Structures are given as structure tokens and as C-alpha cells.
Coordinates of C-alpha atoms in Angstrom, one line a residue:
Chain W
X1 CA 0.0 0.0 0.0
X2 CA 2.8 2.5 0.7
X3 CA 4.4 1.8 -2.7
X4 CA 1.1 2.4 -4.4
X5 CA 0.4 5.8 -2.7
X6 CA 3.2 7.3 -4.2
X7 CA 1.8 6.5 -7.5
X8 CA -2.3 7.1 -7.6
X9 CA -5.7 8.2 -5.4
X10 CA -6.7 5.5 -3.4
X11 CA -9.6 3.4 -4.7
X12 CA -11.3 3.5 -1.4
X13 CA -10.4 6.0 1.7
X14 CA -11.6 6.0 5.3
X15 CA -10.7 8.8 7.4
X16 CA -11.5 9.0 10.9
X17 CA -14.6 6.4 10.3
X18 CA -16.4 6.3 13.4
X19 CA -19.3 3.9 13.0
X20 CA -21.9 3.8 15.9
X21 CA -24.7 1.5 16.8
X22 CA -27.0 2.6 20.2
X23 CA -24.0 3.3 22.1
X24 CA -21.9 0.6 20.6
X25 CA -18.9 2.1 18.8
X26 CA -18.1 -0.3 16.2
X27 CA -15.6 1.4 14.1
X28 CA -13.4 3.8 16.5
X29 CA -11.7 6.5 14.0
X30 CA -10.5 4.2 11.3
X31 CA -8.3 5.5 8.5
X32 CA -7.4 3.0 5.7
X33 CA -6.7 3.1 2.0
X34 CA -7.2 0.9 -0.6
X35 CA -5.7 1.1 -3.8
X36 CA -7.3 -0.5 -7.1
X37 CA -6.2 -4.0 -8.1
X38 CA -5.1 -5.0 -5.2
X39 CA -6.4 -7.8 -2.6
X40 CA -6.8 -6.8 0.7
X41 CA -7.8 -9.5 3.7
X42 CA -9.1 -8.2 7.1
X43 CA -8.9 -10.7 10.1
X44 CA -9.9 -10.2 13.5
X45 CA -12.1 -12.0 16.6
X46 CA -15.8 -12.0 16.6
X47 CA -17.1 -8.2 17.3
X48 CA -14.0 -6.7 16.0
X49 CA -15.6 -4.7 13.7
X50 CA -14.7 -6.4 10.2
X51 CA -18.1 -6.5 9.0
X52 CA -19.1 -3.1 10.1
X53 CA -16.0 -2.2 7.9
X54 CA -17.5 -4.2 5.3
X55 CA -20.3 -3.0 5.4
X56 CA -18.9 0.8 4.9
X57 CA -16.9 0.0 2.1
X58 CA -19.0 -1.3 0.3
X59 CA -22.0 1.8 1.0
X60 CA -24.5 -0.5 2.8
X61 CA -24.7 1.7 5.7
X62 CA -23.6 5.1 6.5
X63 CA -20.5 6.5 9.0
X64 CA -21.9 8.2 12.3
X65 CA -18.6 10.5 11.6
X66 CA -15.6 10.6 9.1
X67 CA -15.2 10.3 5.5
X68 CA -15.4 7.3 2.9
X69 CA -14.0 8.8 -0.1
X70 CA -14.2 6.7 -3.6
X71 CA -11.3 7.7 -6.6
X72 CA -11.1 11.3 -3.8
X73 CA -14.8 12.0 -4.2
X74 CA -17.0 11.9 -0.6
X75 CA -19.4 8.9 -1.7
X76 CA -22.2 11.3 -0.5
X77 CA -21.8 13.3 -4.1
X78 CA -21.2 9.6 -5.8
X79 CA -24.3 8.6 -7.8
X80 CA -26.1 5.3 -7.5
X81 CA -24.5 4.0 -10.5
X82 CA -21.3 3.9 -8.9
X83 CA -22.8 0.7 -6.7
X84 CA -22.4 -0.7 -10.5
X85 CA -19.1 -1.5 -9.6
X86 CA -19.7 -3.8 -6.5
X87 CA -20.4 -6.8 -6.3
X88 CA -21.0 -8.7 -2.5
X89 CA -20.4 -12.4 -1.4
X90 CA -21.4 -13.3 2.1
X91 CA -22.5 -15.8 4.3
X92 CA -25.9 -14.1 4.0
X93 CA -27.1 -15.6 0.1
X94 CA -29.1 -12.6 -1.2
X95 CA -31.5 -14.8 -3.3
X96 CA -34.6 -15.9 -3.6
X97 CA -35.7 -19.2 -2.7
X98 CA -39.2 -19.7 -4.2
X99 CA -37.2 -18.7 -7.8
X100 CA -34.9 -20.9 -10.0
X101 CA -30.9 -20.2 -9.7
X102 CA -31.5 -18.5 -13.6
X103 CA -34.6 -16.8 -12.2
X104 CA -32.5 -14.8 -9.2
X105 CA -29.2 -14.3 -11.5
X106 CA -32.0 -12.6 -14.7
X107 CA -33.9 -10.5 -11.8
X108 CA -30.3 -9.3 -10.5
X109 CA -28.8 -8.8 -14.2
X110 CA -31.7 -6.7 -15.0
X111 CA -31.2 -4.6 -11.7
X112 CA -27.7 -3.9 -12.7
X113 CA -29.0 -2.8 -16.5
X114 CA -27.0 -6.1 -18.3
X115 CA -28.1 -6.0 -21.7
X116 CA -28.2 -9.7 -21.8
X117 CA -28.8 -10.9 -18.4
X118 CA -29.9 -14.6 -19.6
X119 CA -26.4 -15.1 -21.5
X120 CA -24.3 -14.2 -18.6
X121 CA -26.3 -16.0 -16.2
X122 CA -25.9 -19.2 -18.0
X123 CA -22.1 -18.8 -18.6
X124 CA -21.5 -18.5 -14.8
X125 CA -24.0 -21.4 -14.2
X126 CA -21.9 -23.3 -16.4
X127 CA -18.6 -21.8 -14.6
X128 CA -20.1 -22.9 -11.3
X129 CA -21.1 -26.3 -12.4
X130 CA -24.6 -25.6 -11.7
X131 CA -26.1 -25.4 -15.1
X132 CA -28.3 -28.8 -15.2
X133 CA -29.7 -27.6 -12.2
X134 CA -30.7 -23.7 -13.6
X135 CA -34.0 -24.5 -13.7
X136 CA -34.7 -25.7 -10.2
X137 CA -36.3 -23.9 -7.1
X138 CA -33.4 -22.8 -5.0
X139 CA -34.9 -24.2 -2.1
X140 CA -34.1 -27.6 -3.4
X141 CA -29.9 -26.8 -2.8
X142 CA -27.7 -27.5 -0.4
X143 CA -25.7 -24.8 1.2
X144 CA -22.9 -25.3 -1.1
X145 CA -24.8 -25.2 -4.1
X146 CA -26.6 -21.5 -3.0
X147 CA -23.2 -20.3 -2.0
X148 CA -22.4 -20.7 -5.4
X149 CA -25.5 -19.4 -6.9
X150 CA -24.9 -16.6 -4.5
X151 CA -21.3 -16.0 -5.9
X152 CA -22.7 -15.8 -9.6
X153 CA -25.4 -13.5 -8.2
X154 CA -22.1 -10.7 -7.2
X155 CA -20.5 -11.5 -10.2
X156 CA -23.2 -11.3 -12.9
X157 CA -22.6 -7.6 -13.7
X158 CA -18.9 -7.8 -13.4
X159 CA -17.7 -6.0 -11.1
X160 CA -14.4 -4.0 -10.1
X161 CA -14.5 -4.5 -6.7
X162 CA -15.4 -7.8 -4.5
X163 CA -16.3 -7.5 -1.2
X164 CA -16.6 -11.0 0.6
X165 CA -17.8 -11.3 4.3
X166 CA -16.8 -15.0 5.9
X167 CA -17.4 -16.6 2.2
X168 CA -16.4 -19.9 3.1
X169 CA -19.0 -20.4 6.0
X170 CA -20.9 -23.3 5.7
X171 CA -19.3 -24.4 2.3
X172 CA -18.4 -27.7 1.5
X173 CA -14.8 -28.5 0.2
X174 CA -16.1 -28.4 -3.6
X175 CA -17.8 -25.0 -3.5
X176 CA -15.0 -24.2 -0.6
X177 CA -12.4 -25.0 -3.8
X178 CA -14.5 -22.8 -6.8
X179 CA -14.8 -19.6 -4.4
X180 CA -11.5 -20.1 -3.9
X181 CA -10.7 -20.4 -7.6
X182 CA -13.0 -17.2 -8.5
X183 CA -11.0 -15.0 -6.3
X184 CA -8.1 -16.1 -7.9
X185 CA -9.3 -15.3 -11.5
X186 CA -10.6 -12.0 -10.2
X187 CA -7.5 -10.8 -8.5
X188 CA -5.4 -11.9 -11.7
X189 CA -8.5 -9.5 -13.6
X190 CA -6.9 -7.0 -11.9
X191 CA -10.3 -6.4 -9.5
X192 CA -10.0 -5.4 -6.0
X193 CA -10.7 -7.8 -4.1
X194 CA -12.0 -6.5 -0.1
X195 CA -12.3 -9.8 2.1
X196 CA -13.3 -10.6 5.7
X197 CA -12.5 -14.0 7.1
X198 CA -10.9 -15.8 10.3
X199 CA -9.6 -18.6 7.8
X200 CA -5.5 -17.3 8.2
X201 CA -4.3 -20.0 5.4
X202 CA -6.7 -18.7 3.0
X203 CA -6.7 -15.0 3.6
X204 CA -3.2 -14.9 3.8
X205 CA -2.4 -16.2 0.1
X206 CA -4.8 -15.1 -1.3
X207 CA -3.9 -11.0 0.4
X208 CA -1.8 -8.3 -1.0
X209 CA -2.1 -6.6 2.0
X210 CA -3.0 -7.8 5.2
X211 CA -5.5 -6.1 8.2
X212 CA -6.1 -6.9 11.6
X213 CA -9.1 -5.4 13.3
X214 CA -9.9 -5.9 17.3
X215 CA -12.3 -3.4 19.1
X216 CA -13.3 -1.2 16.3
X217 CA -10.4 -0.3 15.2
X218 CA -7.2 -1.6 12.7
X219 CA -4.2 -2.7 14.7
X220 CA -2.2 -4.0 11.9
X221 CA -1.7 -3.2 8.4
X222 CA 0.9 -4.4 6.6
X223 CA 1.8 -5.4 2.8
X224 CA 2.1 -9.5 2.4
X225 CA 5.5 -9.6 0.7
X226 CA 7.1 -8.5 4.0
X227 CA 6.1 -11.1 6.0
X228 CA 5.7 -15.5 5.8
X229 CA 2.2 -16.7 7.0
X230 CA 4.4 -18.4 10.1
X231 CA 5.6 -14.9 11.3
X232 CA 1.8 -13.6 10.4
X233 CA -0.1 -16.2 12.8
X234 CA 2.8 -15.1 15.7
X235 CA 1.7 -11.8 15.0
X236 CA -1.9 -12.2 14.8
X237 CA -2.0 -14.3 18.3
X238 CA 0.3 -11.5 19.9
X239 CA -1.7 -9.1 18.4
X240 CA -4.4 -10.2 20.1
X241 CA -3.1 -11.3 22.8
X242 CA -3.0 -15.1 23.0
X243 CA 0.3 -17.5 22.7
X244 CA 0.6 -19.1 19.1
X245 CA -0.5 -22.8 19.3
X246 CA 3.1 -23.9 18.7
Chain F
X1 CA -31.7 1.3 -15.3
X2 CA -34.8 3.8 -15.7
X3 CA -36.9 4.0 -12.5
X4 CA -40.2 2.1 -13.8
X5 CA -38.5 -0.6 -14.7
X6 CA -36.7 -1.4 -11.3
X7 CA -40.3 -1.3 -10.3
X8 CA -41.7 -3.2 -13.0
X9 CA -38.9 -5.9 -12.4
X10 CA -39.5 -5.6 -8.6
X11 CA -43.5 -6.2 -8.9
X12 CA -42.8 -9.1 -12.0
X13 CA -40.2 -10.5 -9.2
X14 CA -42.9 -10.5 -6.4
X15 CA -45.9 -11.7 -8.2
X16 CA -43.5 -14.9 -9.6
X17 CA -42.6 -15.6 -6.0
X18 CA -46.3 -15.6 -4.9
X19 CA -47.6 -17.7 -8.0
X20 CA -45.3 -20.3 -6.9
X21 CA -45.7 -20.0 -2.8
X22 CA -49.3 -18.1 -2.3
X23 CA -48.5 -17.8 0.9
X24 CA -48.9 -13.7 1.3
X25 CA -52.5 -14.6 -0.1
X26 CA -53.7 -17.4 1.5
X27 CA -52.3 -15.5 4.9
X28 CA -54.3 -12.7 4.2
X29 CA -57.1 -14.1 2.9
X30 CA -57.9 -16.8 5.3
X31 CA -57.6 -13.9 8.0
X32 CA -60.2 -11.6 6.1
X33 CA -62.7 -13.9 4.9
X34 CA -63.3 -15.6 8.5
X35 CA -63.1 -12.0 10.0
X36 CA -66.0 -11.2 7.7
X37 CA -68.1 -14.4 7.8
X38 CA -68.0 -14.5 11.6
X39 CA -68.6 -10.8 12.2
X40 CA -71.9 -11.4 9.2
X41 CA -73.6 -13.4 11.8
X42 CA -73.4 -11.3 15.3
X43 CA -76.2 -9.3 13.0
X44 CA -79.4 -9.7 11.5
X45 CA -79.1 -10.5 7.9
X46 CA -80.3 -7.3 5.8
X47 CA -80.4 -5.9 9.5
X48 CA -79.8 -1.9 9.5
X49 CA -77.3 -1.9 11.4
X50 CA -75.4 -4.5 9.4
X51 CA -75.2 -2.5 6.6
X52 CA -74.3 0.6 8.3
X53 CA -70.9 -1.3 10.2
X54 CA -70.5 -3.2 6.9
X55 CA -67.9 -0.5 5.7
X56 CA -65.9 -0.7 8.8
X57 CA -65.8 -4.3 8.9
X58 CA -64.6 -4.0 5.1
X59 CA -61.9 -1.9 5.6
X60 CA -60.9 -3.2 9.3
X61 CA -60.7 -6.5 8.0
X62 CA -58.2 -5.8 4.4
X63 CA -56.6 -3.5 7.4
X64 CA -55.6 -6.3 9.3
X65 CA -55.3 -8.7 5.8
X66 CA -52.8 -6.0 5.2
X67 CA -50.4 -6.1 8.2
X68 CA -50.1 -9.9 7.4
X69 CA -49.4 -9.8 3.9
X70 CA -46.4 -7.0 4.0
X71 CA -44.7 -8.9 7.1
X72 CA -45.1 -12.2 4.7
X73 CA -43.6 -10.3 1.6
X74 CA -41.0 -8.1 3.4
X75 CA -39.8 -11.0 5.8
X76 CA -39.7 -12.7 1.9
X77 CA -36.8 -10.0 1.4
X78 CA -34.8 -10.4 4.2
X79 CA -34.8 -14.1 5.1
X80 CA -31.4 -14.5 2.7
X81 CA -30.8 -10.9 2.8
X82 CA -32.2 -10.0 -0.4
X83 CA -33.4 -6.5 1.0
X84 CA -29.3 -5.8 1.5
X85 CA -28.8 -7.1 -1.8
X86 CA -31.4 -4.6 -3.7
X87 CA -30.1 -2.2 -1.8
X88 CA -26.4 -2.7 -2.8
X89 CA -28.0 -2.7 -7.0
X90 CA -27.3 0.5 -8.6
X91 CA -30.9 1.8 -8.9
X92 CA -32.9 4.3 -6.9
X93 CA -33.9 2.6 -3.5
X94 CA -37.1 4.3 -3.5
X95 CA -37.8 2.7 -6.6
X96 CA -37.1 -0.5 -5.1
X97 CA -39.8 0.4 -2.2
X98 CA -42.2 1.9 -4.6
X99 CA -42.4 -1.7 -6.2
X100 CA -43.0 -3.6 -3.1
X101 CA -45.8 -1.0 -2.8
X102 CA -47.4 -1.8 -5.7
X103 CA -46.9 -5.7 -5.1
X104 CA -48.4 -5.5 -2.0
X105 CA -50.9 -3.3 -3.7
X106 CA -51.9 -5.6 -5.7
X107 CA -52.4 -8.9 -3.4
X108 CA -54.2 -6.1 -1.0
X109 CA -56.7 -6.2 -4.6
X110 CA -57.3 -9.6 -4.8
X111 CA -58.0 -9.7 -1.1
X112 CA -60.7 -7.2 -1.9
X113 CA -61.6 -8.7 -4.6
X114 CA -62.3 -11.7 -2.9
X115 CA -64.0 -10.1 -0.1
X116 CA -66.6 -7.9 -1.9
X117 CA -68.8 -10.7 -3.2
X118 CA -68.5 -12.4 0.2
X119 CA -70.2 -8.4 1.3
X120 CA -73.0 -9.1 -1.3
X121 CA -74.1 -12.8 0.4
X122 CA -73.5 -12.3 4.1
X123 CA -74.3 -8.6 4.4
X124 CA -76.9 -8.4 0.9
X125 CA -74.3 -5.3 0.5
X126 CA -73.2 -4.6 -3.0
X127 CA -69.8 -2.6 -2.0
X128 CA -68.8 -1.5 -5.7
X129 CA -71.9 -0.5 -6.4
X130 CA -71.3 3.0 -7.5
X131 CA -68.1 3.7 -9.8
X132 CA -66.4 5.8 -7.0
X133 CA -66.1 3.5 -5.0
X134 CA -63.5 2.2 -7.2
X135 CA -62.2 5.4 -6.6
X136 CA -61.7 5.0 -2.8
X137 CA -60.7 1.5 -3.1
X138 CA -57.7 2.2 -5.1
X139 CA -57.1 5.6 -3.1
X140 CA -57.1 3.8 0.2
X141 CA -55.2 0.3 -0.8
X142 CA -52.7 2.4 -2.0
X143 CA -52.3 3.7 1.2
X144 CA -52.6 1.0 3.2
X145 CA -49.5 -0.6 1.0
X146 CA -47.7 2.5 0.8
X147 CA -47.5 3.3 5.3
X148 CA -47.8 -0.8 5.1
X149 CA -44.8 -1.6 3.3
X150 CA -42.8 1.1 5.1
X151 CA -43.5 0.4 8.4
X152 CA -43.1 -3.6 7.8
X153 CA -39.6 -2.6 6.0
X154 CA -38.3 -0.7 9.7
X155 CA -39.6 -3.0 12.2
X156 CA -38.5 -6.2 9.9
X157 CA -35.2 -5.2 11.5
X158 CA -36.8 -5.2 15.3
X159 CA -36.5 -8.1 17.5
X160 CA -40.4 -7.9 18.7
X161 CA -40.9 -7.2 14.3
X162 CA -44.6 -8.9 14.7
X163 CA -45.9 -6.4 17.4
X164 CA -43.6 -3.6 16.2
X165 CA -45.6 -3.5 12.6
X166 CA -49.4 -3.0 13.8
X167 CA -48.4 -0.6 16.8
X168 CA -46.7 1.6 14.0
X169 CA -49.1 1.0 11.6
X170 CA -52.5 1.2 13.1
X171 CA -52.3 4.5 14.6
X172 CA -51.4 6.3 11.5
X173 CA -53.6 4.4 9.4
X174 CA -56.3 6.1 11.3
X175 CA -57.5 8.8 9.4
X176 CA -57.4 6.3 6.1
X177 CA -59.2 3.9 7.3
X178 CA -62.3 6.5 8.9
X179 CA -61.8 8.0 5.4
X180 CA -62.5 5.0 3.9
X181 CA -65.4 3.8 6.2
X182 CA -67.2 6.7 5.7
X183 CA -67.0 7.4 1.8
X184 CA -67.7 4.0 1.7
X185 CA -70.9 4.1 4.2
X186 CA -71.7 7.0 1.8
X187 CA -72.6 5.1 -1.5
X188 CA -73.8 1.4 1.0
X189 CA -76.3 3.4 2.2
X190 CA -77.2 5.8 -0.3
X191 CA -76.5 9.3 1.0
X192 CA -75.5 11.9 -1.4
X193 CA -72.5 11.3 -3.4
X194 CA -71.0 14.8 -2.7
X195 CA -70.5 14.0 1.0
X196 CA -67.7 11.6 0.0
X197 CA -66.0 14.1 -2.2
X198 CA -64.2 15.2 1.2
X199 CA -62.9 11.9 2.7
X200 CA -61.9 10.9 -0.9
X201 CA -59.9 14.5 -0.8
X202 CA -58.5 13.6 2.4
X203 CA -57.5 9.8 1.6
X204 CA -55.6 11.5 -2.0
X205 CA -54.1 13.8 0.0
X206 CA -52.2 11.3 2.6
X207 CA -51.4 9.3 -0.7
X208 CA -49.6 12.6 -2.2
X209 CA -47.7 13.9 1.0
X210 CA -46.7 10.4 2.4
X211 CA -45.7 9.7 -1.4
X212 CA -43.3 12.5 -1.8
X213 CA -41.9 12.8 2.2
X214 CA -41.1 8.8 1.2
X215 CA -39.5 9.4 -2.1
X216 CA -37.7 11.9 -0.1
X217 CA -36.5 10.3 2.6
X218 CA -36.2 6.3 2.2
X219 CA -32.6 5.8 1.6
X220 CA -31.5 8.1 4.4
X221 CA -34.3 5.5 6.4
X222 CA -33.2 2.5 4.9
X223 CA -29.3 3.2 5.4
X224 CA -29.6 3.2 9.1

């Protein structure tokens, strides 16, 4: 990240993000950059504030205080066409489950203004091995097969920056092994690619830069090439505060 | 993507789901059609009095019709999230409201339409019987689904969501529903039509103002 902020405007900015719920602060002054094209992973214990950061970055709820700056513009004066560039996978599906998987990836192309929703949502049926079953009620999948559904439903419109909040929960090792795959293809696309996950292994090679969150607020940020994912799990446990498992 | 058609793809979405599932109508409608048969025999058939409450039972009944059918097709929305997910889609999010209006709109129709013939055995009340009364029904559904729809969209996020939707609702459904009940009391029993010019006034205005202060307001509601 410092190499890259010699050279452009961060993608994404935070600036003194402060992000209340009740009297729950959830993000405590939070500055970050992130930089298009790149991969960035955030770890972090339950309640540290990774999905809230999520959440911010990617417009789906608004800062009690601070900025959020997209390409230097406050995302206040962005447009909703901007939200074209987005594309969510979490644990939550966002899909339908009295509708087909081609039924939920047409409605969602033709939210996102594809000319030719139908086309793309059979190529990534196909990509996702799911295309004998297009025609079934979603409610008929397992929780692998939705998660995959789900990951064609982010990607139908192509987007330039992935946010993914705990993607692998409740996969099984086949859909565990295609998400995995995806986020490789998009990352060598050149998309940025915002993730949330405990996973370590996985976060860590699939990271250019690497986040730690605990109470609200980022305790570590640091680029991947310094560092071996040994020397990352030492930090992470000392980070927050417990003795790596030796 | 223009601002009709994220509604159009919204209601064409909705009325899909309910084709396959019925379960907003049969919810709705199993509710208001034993809320009017039971209420028909407390009175005398042909009785006075039963035509004169007949308007209120009408509208109390696709009232409480109502407040099942938008928990059924909000709680549709959020059960995988799919509210967070329309909200992330690069269109207007009031256009995305203004369709589950006009879905819920409609299944508040076929409730009605259901119900009015059930008015003309149980009650010997013709409810549509003069063409104005088309003008109220549409006038008042609307604003049943429009308070409806909002209302079931902020206490969906509540922990107590089933409680939380008729204590909100309810009380500011007041003046629409005595609206209603009285234009409608106007052409059941036969007064002069010009008396209901007022509460069908009163009924388009709450459509118009709650309309715009919505359009207004509902992403800075919904981003919270």
C-alpha cells in the first residue's frame, strides 16, 4: 500500500470512520486506504468490527462520523451508478428461494441494467457447475450449491470491486475450492478484491495486504511480501493477545 | 436502469414468488374472509345496522389482511438478505420500495376482490356499487400498501418485528381507514354522493404527501 500511494488516489479512503450502533462504537476513528487492483484480507475476533468495515466500504450503511472517499470523491456526491461496480459475497445468500438459480441471477442482471442478463447467467451457471440444475427452485440446494448461486449473483454484472464477508462459512470443500478459484481469476483481472475471514491459510495467500481489526479499530496493516504466514499467525495471536499454538 | 423498470422488475419478481408460494394470499385471505363471515352473523341478515358497520368491517378486515401480507412479503426480502442485496444494485432505492408497494398493492386487490362478493351474500351489501367506490378502493389500498410496506420494512429489523408492525401501523392508518369507512358508508347506504368528495380528498391527499416525504426520505431511512 505505501508503494502504491506514491503513484495514484486510493480506490477506497476512510478517514477517521467512526461507526456507531446505540451506544456501541463499532468502528473507533478508522483510517485505511485501498488502492485498485489490489487484494486486501481483514482478520480479526468476533465483534472486531470487520463486518461493520464491510459494510462501509462497500455503501450498505452510513458513517456516524468521518469520511469514505471513492477515486477522492466523498461517496455522498457519488451517484447510485457507482454501486455498479460492486459486487458482495457473504455468508448471507441474497437470493430468492421460491425462484430458480436462472430466475434470481436474470432478476439481479436486469437490476444492474445487463443488456443480456440470460447469456451471462448461464455462462457462470456453467462456470459454477450448476447449469443442469438452472432450472430448479433454489430451495431444493444445499448450502454449497446457493453459495455458489450466491457468488454468480455478485458477479453477474462484473464488477471492479469484490467484497466477501466469511465466504467460506458453511461451504463444503467443492464450493470451498471454486470460491477459492473465482477469487483467484478476479484478482489476476486485476479487480479489487476486499475480504473478511478468520480462515489465516486462506486469507493470507490469497492477500496483498494484510488487516487486523480488534475493538473497532485496525491494529495492523501491513503489505504481504514482508512477512511469511508463520511470522503472520505469531503476530496475529500476539496481536491479540493469545500465545501461538506452537 | 430507468426508474419504472426497477419497479416493473420488482412487482414481476414479487408476483413470480407468490404464484409459486401463495403464501402472502392465503395469509391474508384466510384472516379476512373468516373476520367477515364471523362478524356477518353477530347481525341480523339485511339488518340496519349490518349495513351501516359493513364498511368498517370491510376496511378493518383488508386492514388487518394487510399487516399480514407485507410482514409475509418483506420478511420474503430479508430471510437470505435480499433486501441488503437490492439495496447494494445501482438503482434508486425508492424505486425498489415503490415496487414492493405496488406488489403488495396488488395482493391487497385480490383480497378485496375476494371479499366484496363475500359483502353481497353475508351482508346483501353490493360494496362497488357505485363507480367511485372504485375510486376509494384504489385511493385507500394504495395507502394501506404504501404506510404498510414502510413500516413492515423498519420493524423487519426489530426483535419484537410482529408487534412492532401493527403498533406503527395502526395508529397512522387512522385517518385512512375513517376516510374509507365513511366514503364507503356514503354510497352502501345511499346518501348523497358529494359528501364523499371530502374523505376521498382527504384519503388522496395522505397518498400525495406520504408519497413525496417517502421518495424523499427512504434511503436516508433505509441506510440506518
Amino acid at each position: 500500500m505505501e508503494n502504491n500511494s506514491l503513484q495514484q488516489t486510493p480506490l477506497i479512503s476512510l478517514k477517521q470512520a467512526v461507526k456507531r450502533y446505540g451506544y456501541m462504537q463499532a468502528l473507533k476513528k478508522v483510517d485505511l486506504d485501498i488502492y485498485s487492483g489490489t487484494s486486501v484480507t481483514i482478520f480479526g475476533p468476533n465483534g472486531a468490527g470487520k463486518s461493520t468495515l464491510l459494510k462501509v466500504l462497500s455503501m450498505q450503511c452510513r458513517l456516524s462520523s468521518g469520511e469514505l472517499l471513492y477515486n477522492g470523491t466523498p461517496y455522498k456526491k457519488i451517484s447510485d451508478d457507482f454501486r455498479h461496480k460492486f459486487g458482495v459475497i457473504s455468508h448471507q445468500l441474497y437470493l430468492y428461494s421460491s425462484l430458480s438459480a436462472f430466475e434470481n441471477l436474470k432478476f439481479y442482471g436486469s437490476l444492474y441494467g445487463i443488456s443480456n442478463p440470460e447469456k451471462k447467467g448461464e455462462e457462470l451457471l456453467k462456470q459454477l457447475d450448476l447449469y443442469k440444475r438452472k432450472d430448479d427452485l433454489l430451495r431444493t440446494f444445499s448450502r454449497g450449491m446457493l453459495q455458489r448461486v450466491s457468488i454468480a449473483r455478485a458477479l453477474i454484472h462484473n464488477p471492479e470491486i469484490i467484497f466477501l464477508d466469511e465466504p467460506y462459512t458453511g461451504l463444503d470443500s467443492l464450493a470451498a475450492q471454486k470460491l477459492s478459484t473465482i477469487i483467484k481469476q478476479q484478482i489476476e483481472e486485476n479487480k479489487t478484491v476486499i475480504m473478511v475471514t478468520h480462515d489465516i491459510e486462506t486469507g493470507f495467500f490469497q492477500a496483498d495486504n494484510l488487516l487486523i481489526m480488534d475493538k473497532g479499530k485496525i491494529v495492523y496493516n501491513r503489505q504481504k511480501s514482508s512477512i511469511n504466514i508463520d511470522d503472520f499467525r505469531k503476530e496475529y495471536m500476539s496481536v491479540l493477545g493469545v500465545e501461538a499454538a506452537v | 436502469m430507468s426508474y419504472f423498470k426497477v419497479i416493473a422488475a420488482i412487482v414481476k419478481k414479487d408476483i413470480l414468488m407468490e404464484v409459486r408460494t401463495k403464501q402472502v394470499i392465503n395469509a391474508a385471505l384466510v384472516f379476512a374472509v373468516l373476520f367477515v363471515v364471523v362478524f356477518s352473523f353477530t347481525m341480523e341478515i339485511g339488518s340496519n345496522m349490518e349495513q351501516k358497520l359493513s364498511g368498517g368491517i370491510f376496511w378493518v378486515s383488508v386492514a388487518f389482511a394487510g399487516i399480514l401480507s407485507f410482514n409475509k412479503t418483506i420478511g420474503s426480502e430479508t430471510d437470505n438478505g435480499s433486501f441488503e442485496a437490492l439495496m447494494l444494485a445501482p438503482v434508486d432505492k425508492s424505486a425498489v420500495f415503490f415496487g414492493k408497494v405496488i406488489s403488495n398493492m396488488l395482493f391487497l386487490f385480490l383480497v378485496e376482490v375476494i371479499l366484496i362478493p363475500l359483502f353481497l351474500v353475508f351482508y346483501n351489501v353490493n360494496i362497488i356499487g357505485h363507480p367511485l367506490m372504485a375510486v376509494v378502493i384504489i385511493l385507500s389500498t394504495y395507502a394501506y400498501s404504501l404506510i404498510g410496506t414502510l413500516f413492515s420494512i423498519i420493524s423487519v429489523r426489530t426483535s419484537s418485528k410482529e408487534i412492532m408492525m401493527p403498533v406503527l401501523f395502526l395508529p397512522f392508518m387512522v385517518p385512512v381507514i375513517i376516510a374509507a369507512v365513511l366514503a364507503t358508508n356514503v354510497f352502501i347506504l345511499g346518501g348523497q354522493i358529494q359528501f364523499s368528495y371530502n374523505w376521498i380528498k382527504l384519503t388522496a391527499v395522505f397518498d400525495i404527501i406520504f408519497t413525496a416525504i417517502i421518495y424523499g426520505i427512504f434511503s436516508l431511512i433505509i441506510e440506518d
